[in-house]
CSV table of C-alpha atoms in Angstrom, one decimal:
chain,number,residue,atom,x,y,z
A,1,UNK,CA,-32.4,3.6,10.7
A,2,UNK,CA,-35.5,5.5,9.3
A,3,UNK,CA,-32.8,8.6,8.6
A,4,UNK,CA,-30.9,5.8,6.4
A,5,UNK,CA,-33.8,4.9,4.6
A,6,UNK,CA,-35.1,8.4,4.1
A,7,UNK,CA,-31.7,9.8,2.6
A,8,UNK,CA,-30.4,6.9,0.7
A,9,UNK,CA,-33.6,6.4,-1.8
A,10,UNK,CA,-32.2,6.6,-5.2
A,11,UNK,CA,-34.0,10.2,-5.9
A,12,UNK,CA,-33.2,11.7,-2.7
A,13,UNK,CA,-29.2,10.6,-3.5
A,14,UNK,CA,-29.2,12.0,-6.7
A,15,UNK,CA,-30.0,15.3,-5.2
A,16,UNK,CA,-28.1,14.9,-1.9
A,17,UNK,CA,-24.7,13.7,-3.8
A,18,UNK,CA,-25.3,16.2,-6.5
A,19,UNK,CA,-24.9,19.2,-3.8
A,20,UNK,CA,-22.0,17.6,-1.8
A,21,UNK,CA,-19.7,16.1,-4.9
A,22,UNK,CA,-18.1,19.3,-5.9
A,23,UNK,CA,-17.2,19.9,-2.2
A,24,UNK,CA,-15.5,16.4,-1.7
A,25,UNK,CA,-13.8,16.4,-5.2
A,26,UNK,CA,-12.4,19.7,-4.2
A,27,UNK,CA,-11.4,19.2,-0.7
A,28,UNK,CA,-9.8,15.5,-1.7
A,29,UNK,CA,-7.5,17.5,-4.4
A,30,UNK,CA,-6.3,20.4,-1.6
A,31,UNK,CA,-5.9,17.4,0.8
A,32,UNK,CA,-3.5,15.2,-1.7
A,33,UNK,CA,-1.9,18.5,-3.0
A,34,UNK,CA,-0.8,19.6,0.7
A,35,UNK,CA,0.1,16.0,1.6
A,36,UNK,CA,2.5,15.7,-1.3
A,37,UNK,CA,3.9,19.1,-0.6
A,38,UNK,CA,4.5,18.7,3.0
A,39,UNK,CA,5.7,15.0,1.9
A,40,UNK,CA,8.2,16.2,-0.5
A,41,UNK,CA,9.7,19.1,1.9
A,42,UNK,CA,10.1,16.7,4.9
A,43,UNK,CA,13.8,15.7,5.6
A,44,UNK,CA,14.9,12.2,5.1
A,45,UNK,CA,13.9,9.6,7.8
A,46,UNK,CA,17.1,8.9,10.2
A,47,UNK,CA,16.5,4.9,9.1
A,48,UNK,CA,14.4,4.8,6.0
A,49,UNK,CA,16.1,7.8,4.1
A,50,UNK,CA,13.8,9.3,1.4
A,51,UNK,CA,11.7,6.0,1.1
A,52,UNK,CA,10.0,7.2,3.8
A,53,UNK,CA,7.7,9.1,0.9
A,54,UNK,CA,6.7,5.6,0.0
A,55,UNK,CA,5.1,5.7,3.4
A,56,UNK,CA,2.8,8.4,2.6
A,57,UNK,CA,1.1,6.2,-0.3
A,58,UNK,CA,1.5,2.8,0.7
A,59,UNK,CA,-0.4,3.2,4.0
A,60,UNK,CA,-3.4,5.6,2.9
A,61,UNK,CA,-3.8,2.7,-0.1
A,62,UNK,CA,-4.2,0.2,2.5
A,63,UNK,CA,-6.3,1.9,5.1
A,64,UNK,CA,-8.8,2.6,2.1
A,65,UNK,CA,-8.4,-0.8,0.7
A,66,UNK,CA,-9.7,-2.2,4.3
A,67,UNK,CA,-11.9,0.7,4.9
A,68,UNK,CA,-13.8,0.4,1.2
A,69,UNK,CA,-14.2,-3.3,2.3
A,70,UNK,CA,-15.7,-2.7,5.6
A,71,UNK,CA,-18.2,-0.3,3.6
A,72,UNK,CA,-19.0,-2.9,0.9
A,73,UNK,CA,-19.6,-5.4,4.2
A,74,UNK,CA,-21.6,-2.8,6.1
A,75,UNK,CA,-23.7,-2.2,2.7
A,76,UNK,CA,-24.2,-5.7,2.1
A,77,UNK,CA,-25.9,-6.5,5.6
A,78,UNK,CA,-28.1,-3.6,4.9
A,79,UNK,CA,-29.2,-4.9,1.6
A,80,UNK,CA,-29.3,-8.8,3.1
A,81,UNK,CA,-31.3,-7.9,6.3
A,82,UNK,CA,-33.1,-4.7,5.9
A,83,UNK,CA,-33.3,-5.1,1.6
A,84,UNK,CA,-32.2,-1.4,1.5
A,85,UNK,CA,-33.0,-0.1,-2.0
A,86,UNK,CA,-29.8,1.5,-2.7
A,87,UNK,CA,-27.2,-0.4,-0.5
A,88,UNK,CA,-26.6,-3.5,-3.1
A,89,UNK,CA,-25.7,-0.4,-5.5
A,90,UNK,CA,-23.5,1.3,-3.3
A,91,UNK,CA,-21.6,-1.8,-2.5
A,92,UNK,CA,-21.4,-2.8,-6.2
A,93,UNK,CA,-20.1,0.9,-7.0
A,94,UNK,CA,-17.5,0.8,-4.2
A,95,UNK,CA,-15.8,-2.4,-5.2
A,96,UNK,CA,-13.6,-1.3,-8.4
A,97,UNK,CA,-12.3,1.4,-5.9
A,98,UNK,CA,-11.1,-0.9,-3.3
A,99,UNK,CA,-9.7,-2.9,-5.9
A,100,UNK,CA,-7.6,0.3,-6.5
A,101,UNK,CA,-6.6,0.8,-3.5
A,102,UNK,CA,-4.9,-2.8,-2.6
A,103,UNK,CA,-3.2,-5.9,-3.6
A,104,UNK,CA,-3.8,-7.5,0.1
A,105,UNK,CA,-7.3,-7.9,-0.6
A,106,UNK,CA,-7.1,-7.7,-4.6
A,107,UNK,CA,-8.5,-11.5,-4.5
A,108,UNK,CA,-11.7,-11.0,-2.7
A,109,UNK,CA,-12.3,-7.7,-4.6
A,110,UNK,CA,-11.9,-10.0,-8.0
A,111,UNK,CA,-14.1,-12.3,-6.4
A,112,UNK,CA,-16.6,-10.3,-5.7
A,113,UNK,CA,-16.9,-8.3,-8.6
A,114,UNK,CA,-16.9,-11.7,-11.0
A,115,UNK,CA,-19.7,-13.1,-8.8
A,116,UNK,CA,-21.9,-9.7,-9.6
A,117,UNK,CA,-20.8,-10.4,-13.3
A,118,UNK,CA,-21.9,-13.9,-13.5
A,119,UNK,CA,-25.2,-14.0,-12.1
A,120,UNK,CA,-27.5,-12.7,-14.4
A,121,UNK,CA,-30.2,-11.6,-12.4
A,122,UNK,CA,-29.7,-8.8,-10.1
A,123,UNK,CA,-31.5,-9.7,-7.2
A,124,UNK,CA,-29.8,-13.1,-6.9
A,125,UNK,CA,-26.3,-11.7,-7.7
A,126,UNK,CA,-26.5,-9.2,-5.1
A,127,UNK,CA,-27.6,-11.6,-2.7
A,128,UNK,CA,-24.7,-13.9,-3.6
A,129,UNK,CA,-22.1,-11.2,-3.5
A,130,UNK,CA,-23.4,-9.7,-0.3
A,131,UNK,CA,-22.8,-13.5,1.3
A,132,UNK,CA,-19.2,-13.3,0.1
A,133,UNK,CA,-18.8,-9.7,0.9
A,134,UNK,CA,-19.8,-10.7,5.0
A,135,UNK,CA,-17.4,-13.9,5.0
A,136,UNK,CA,-14.6,-12.1,3.5
A,137,UNK,CA,-14.8,-9.3,6.1
A,138,UNK,CA,-13.3,-11.8,8.4
A,139,UNK,CA,-10.3,-11.0,6.9
A,140,UNK,CA,-10.0,-7.6,7.8
A,141,UNK,CA,-9.0,-7.4,11.5
A,142,UNK,CA,-7.0,-10.2,10.6
A,143,UNK,CA,-4.8,-8.0,8.0
A,144,UNK,CA,-5.2,-4.8,10.3
A,145,UNK,CA,-3.5,-6.5,13.1
A,146,UNK,CA,-1.0,-8.6,10.9
A,147,UNK,CA,2.1,-6.2,11.2
A,148,UNK,CA,2.3,-6.3,15.3
A,149,UNK,CA,0.8,-10.3,15.2
A,150,UNK,CA,3.9,-11.5,13.1
A,151,UNK,CA,7.5,-10.8,12.8
A,152,UNK,CA,8.3,-9.7,9.1
A,153,UNK,CA,10.5,-6.7,7.4
A,154,UNK,CA,7.1,-4.5,7.5
A,155,UNK,CA,7.3,-1.8,10.3
A,156,UNK,CA,5.1,-2.3,13.1
A,157,UNK,CA,1.9,0.2,13.3
A,158,UNK,CA,3.3,3.7,14.1
A,159,UNK,CA,0.1,6.1,13.8
A,160,UNK,CA,-1.5,5.4,17.0
A,161,UNK,CA,1.5,4.2,19.3
A,162,UNK,CA,2.6,7.7,18.5
A,163,UNK,CA,6.0,6.5,17.0
A,164,UNK,CA,5.8,8.7,14.1
A,165,UNK,CA,7.7,12.3,13.6
A,166,UNK,CA,5.1,15.2,13.3
A,167,UNK,CA,7.0,15.7,10.2
A,168,UNK,CA,6.0,12.7,8.4
A,169,UNK,CA,2.7,11.9,10.7
A,170,UNK,CA,1.2,15.4,9.1
A,171,UNK,CA,1.8,14.3,5.3
A,172,UNK,CA,0.2,11.2,5.9
A,173,UNK,CA,-2.9,12.3,7.8
A,174,UNK,CA,-3.5,14.3,5.0
A,175,UNK,CA,-3.0,11.9,2.2
A,176,UNK,CA,-5.2,9.1,4.2
A,177,UNK,CA,-7.7,12.4,4.2
A,178,UNK,CA,-7.6,13.0,0.8
A,179,UNK,CA,-7.7,9.5,-0.4
A,180,UNK,CA,-10.9,8.7,1.7
A,181,UNK,CA,-12.3,12.1,0.3
A,182,UNK,CA,-11.4,10.8,-3.3
A,183,UNK,CA,-13.1,7.5,-2.8
A,184,UNK,CA,-16.3,9.1,-1.5
A,185,UNK,CA,-16.4,11.2,-4.8
A,186,UNK,CA,-16.1,8.2,-6.9
A,187,UNK,CA,-18.0,6.3,-5.6
A,188,UNK,CA,-21.0,9.1,-5.1
A,189,UNK,CA,-20.5,9.2,-8.9
A,190,UNK,CA,-20.5,5.6,-9.5
A,191,UNK,CA,-23.9,5.2,-7.5
A,192,UNK,CA,-25.5,7.9,-9.8
A,193,UNK,CA,-24.3,6.4,-12.8
A,194,UNK,CA,-26.1,2.8,-11.8
A,195,UNK,CA,-29.0,4.9,-11.1
A,196,UNK,CA,-29.3,6.3,-14.4
A,197,UNK,CA,-28.3,2.9,-15.8
A,198,UNK,CA,-30.8,1.7,-13.8
A,199,UNK,CA,-33.5,4.2,-15.1
A,200,UNK,CA,-32.4,3.4,-18.6
A,201,UNK,CA,-33.0,-0.2,-18.4
A,202,UNK,CA,-36.4,0.3,-16.9
A,203,UNK,CA,-37.5,2.6,-19.8
A,204,UNK,CA,-36.0,0.1,-22.4
A,205,UNK,CA,-37.7,-2.6,-20.9
A,206,UNK,CA,-40.9,-0.3,-20.7
A,207,UNK,CA,-40.6,0.4,-24.5
A,208,UNK,CA,-39.9,-3.1,-25.7
A,209,UNK,CA,-43.1,-4.7,-27.3
B,1,UNK,CA,10.7,20.7,-1.9
B,2,UNK,CA,13.5,18.1,-2.4
B,3,UNK,CA,12.9,15.8,-5.3
B,4,UNK,CA,16.4,14.1,-4.9
B,5,UNK,CA,15.7,10.7,-4.2
B,6,UNK,CA,19.6,9.3,-4.2
B,7,UNK,CA,20.0,6.0,-4.3
B,8,UNK,CA,16.4,5.1,-3.9
B,9,UNK,CA,14.7,7.0,-6.9
B,10,UNK,CA,14.2,3.5,-8.6
B,11,UNK,CA,11.7,2.5,-6.0
B,12,UNK,CA,10.0,5.9,-5.0
B,13,UNK,CA,9.5,7.2,-8.3
B,14,UNK,CA,7.7,4.4,-9.8
B,15,UNK,CA,5.3,3.9,-6.7
B,16,UNK,CA,4.4,7.3,-7.2
B,17,UNK,CA,3.8,6.9,-11.0
B,18,UNK,CA,1.9,3.3,-10.3
B,19,UNK,CA,-0.4,5.4,-7.7
B,20,UNK,CA,-1.3,8.7,-10.0
B,21,UNK,CA,-1.9,6.1,-13.1
B,22,UNK,CA,-4.4,4.2,-10.9
B,23,UNK,CA,-6.0,7.3,-9.5
B,24,UNK,CA,-5.8,8.8,-13.1
B,25,UNK,CA,-7.7,5.6,-14.5
B,26,UNK,CA,-10.0,5.3,-11.8
B,27,UNK,CA,-11.3,9.1,-12.3
B,28,UNK,CA,-11.2,9.0,-16.2
B,29,UNK,CA,-13.1,5.8,-16.3
B,30,UNK,CA,-15.8,6.9,-13.5
B,31,UNK,CA,-16.0,10.2,-15.7
B,32,UNK,CA,-16.4,8.7,-19.0
B,33,UNK,CA,-19.0,6.0,-17.3
B,34,UNK,CA,-21.4,8.8,-15.8
B,35,UNK,CA,-21.3,10.7,-19.0
B,36,UNK,CA,-22.2,7.9,-21.1
B,37,UNK,CA,-24.8,6.8,-18.7
B,38,UNK,CA,-26.4,10.3,-18.8
B,39,UNK,CA,-26.4,10.7,-22.7
B,40,UNK,CA,-27.8,6.9,-23.0
B,41,UNK,CA,-30.9,8.1,-20.6
B,42,UNK,CA,-31.3,11.7,-22.1
B,43,UNK,CA,-31.6,10.0,-25.6
B,44,UNK,CA,-33.9,7.6,-24.4
B,45,UNK,CA,-36.2,10.1,-22.5
B,46,UNK,CA,-36.5,11.9,-26.0
B,47,UNK,CA,-37.8,9.1,-27.7
């Protein structure tokens, strides 16, 4: 826990993220480009034909949607329990990207963002949004296992069970990696932006008569 | 690489189009917000 507090104070975060950002941005671009190349070079699936290409964007987006909500829940817990100085900023910065990656969790994300904007006092807004995030996290395992629990047109879990041919698995995993790196990159930039905005607000308040 | 989608092009290309549009918008919005915040802070620090 001490490690987390040492490296996640705003000053250290700006220094560390500034050094890491170019690498995550390049790695995200390369992963997505390689996934697209392998995906469009893969043969048609015996059952789904060329629609298997949708798998390469749908699965990473759905995975990221759930993962980003998990990130928000963890940051919210850190904010509520340990009053970590950067965790509410990190949780807030992650929400728009989570909303982008999903339609399944869209309303939870919209509710979370609306709550942040509805309450003017940032400390109260952070606490209310953190509680909502933790309550909403109950949905994550339900969504994750729904493809196996209920019989629908949606195909069952195929990655862990090994039911996906390597020719489709490689571009899928690369695209998932690319989406994850893209999220990390954009998330860091959003947190950095929020830190600068906070500094600007403090300067303006200090200058006010 | 094979870009022939056969009869499924009407489903596949819009799915990729929406993804590109969404990711492109997110990247542009994030970079624009960062630049704006940086410029604002710089001007406040100069005062």
